[in-house]
């Protein structure tokens, strides 16, 4: 899949605030936790190798939970899906997500679960992802 617009181009065209609002996937459940912005930023740096949009804006992240540990660290649980059960990176994606989260200072554990229910479709994508992929619905 080819990208038709990139993040910087869209930020210049619409402004940072409007871009930030449109970059939120409509069905993703996120925590109200002080470490969430760090986790969100890390998820936005992870890409499906076949699609030039990050997995967060693609709507592949269904739920994130962050739990504080007694030792001052925090654990992250990510429930996500893939665009298709036949995705060639299905086996590697949980490790890719964990690898993207572990550099966050203070993180203890990072657990990633792939789920197939509900089935992903383009309605899960943030508007920015649709714009980047020239998918107007």
XYZ file of C-alpha atoms in Angstrom:
137
model
C 0.000 0.000 0.000
C 1.302 3.429 -0.876
C 0.979 6.520 1.320
C -0.486 9.572 -0.395
C 0.098 12.058 2.415
C 2.428 11.919 5.356
C 2.058 13.082 8.931
C 4.127 16.250 8.536
C 2.244 17.294 5.400
C -1.088 16.883 7.172
C 0.073 18.744 10.312
C 1.146 21.713 8.163
C -2.149 21.689 6.271
C -4.537 21.401 9.215
C -2.549 22.462 12.267
C -1.279 20.437 15.238
C -4.495 20.527 17.277
C -6.824 19.432 14.494
C -4.364 16.743 13.433
C -4.143 15.411 17.005
C -7.933 15.131 17.202
C -8.236 13.347 13.843
C -5.352 10.985 14.724
C -7.389 9.238 17.440
C -8.909 5.923 16.336
C -12.646 5.885 17.140
C -12.852 2.487 18.879
C -9.625 2.294 20.901
C -10.065 2.022 24.675
C -7.258 3.894 26.446
C -6.554 4.457 30.130
C -6.556 7.700 32.068
C -3.080 7.194 33.423
C -0.149 9.615 33.630
C 2.041 7.216 31.604
C -0.495 6.886 28.753
C 1.066 9.681 26.613
C 4.403 7.810 26.653
C 2.726 4.525 25.722
C 0.683 6.210 22.980
C 3.810 7.834 21.524
C 5.590 4.461 21.476
C 2.640 2.754 19.743
C 2.643 5.492 17.088
C 6.218 4.506 16.188
C 5.288 0.900 15.311
C 4.275 0.121 11.745
C 2.822 -2.865 9.974
C 5.583 -3.520 7.410
C 3.045 -3.647 4.563
C 1.113 -0.472 5.424
C 2.777 2.961 5.762
C 0.610 4.005 8.742
C 1.338 3.296 12.397
C -0.610 0.531 14.144
C -2.291 2.975 16.539
C -3.853 5.162 13.834
C -4.728 2.048 11.824
C -7.015 1.136 14.711
C -5.259 -2.170 15.360
C -4.988 -1.331 19.070
C -8.304 -2.198 20.713
C -7.429 -1.677 24.373
C -4.521 -0.537 26.534
C -4.341 -1.020 30.286
C -1.602 0.358 32.535
C -1.111 -0.905 36.081
C 1.247 0.590 38.625
C 3.538 -1.877 40.387
C 4.636 -1.669 44.010
C 8.266 -1.126 43.020
C 7.424 2.138 41.201
C 7.406 0.616 37.729
C 4.288 0.109 35.635
C 3.013 -2.743 33.492
C 1.282 -2.354 30.137
C -1.272 -4.720 28.610
C -2.177 -4.239 24.944
C -5.083 -5.977 23.247
C -4.793 -5.644 19.497
C -5.699 -7.239 16.217
C -4.303 -7.379 12.695
C -5.875 -6.341 9.411
C -6.336 -9.995 8.484
C -5.815 -13.423 10.095
C -3.494 -14.211 7.178
C -1.234 -11.257 7.978
C 2.376 -12.300 7.275
C 3.630 -10.642 10.492
C 1.044 -12.238 12.789
C 3.701 -14.171 14.702
C 6.118 -11.242 14.954
C 3.738 -8.383 15.775
C 3.433 -9.003 19.554
C 7.228 -8.944 19.845
C 7.398 -5.805 17.697
C 4.948 -4.055 20.027
C 6.790 -5.214 23.144
C 10.090 -4.030 21.651
C 8.506 -0.641 21.011
C 7.247 -0.349 24.588
C 10.273 -1.593 26.559
C 12.393 1.566 26.001
C 9.834 3.606 27.999
C 11.464 4.573 31.285
C 9.861 2.799 34.241
C 8.094 0.077 32.315
C 8.096 -3.303 34.031
C 6.182 -5.790 31.902
C 4.578 -5.418 28.482
C 2.015 -8.022 27.493
C 0.493 -8.055 24.009
C -2.483 -10.193 23.064
C -3.741 -10.637 19.507
C -7.529 -10.999 19.297
C -9.821 -11.585 16.328
C -13.082 -10.383 17.835
C -14.258 -7.900 16.824
C -13.008 -8.309 13.297
C -11.032 -5.263 12.152
C -12.325 -3.195 9.249
C -11.442 0.300 7.978
C -14.017 1.925 10.293
C -11.494 1.349 13.117
C -8.961 3.663 11.451
C -8.316 7.228 12.572
C -9.245 9.825 9.977
C -5.560 10.655 9.534
C -4.828 7.052 8.551
C -7.582 7.175 5.938
C -6.153 10.415 4.555
C -2.634 8.983 4.411
C -3.910 5.972 2.471
C -6.268 7.991 0.233
C -9.267 6.077 1.639
C -12.226 8.406 1.768
C -15.338 6.841 3.275
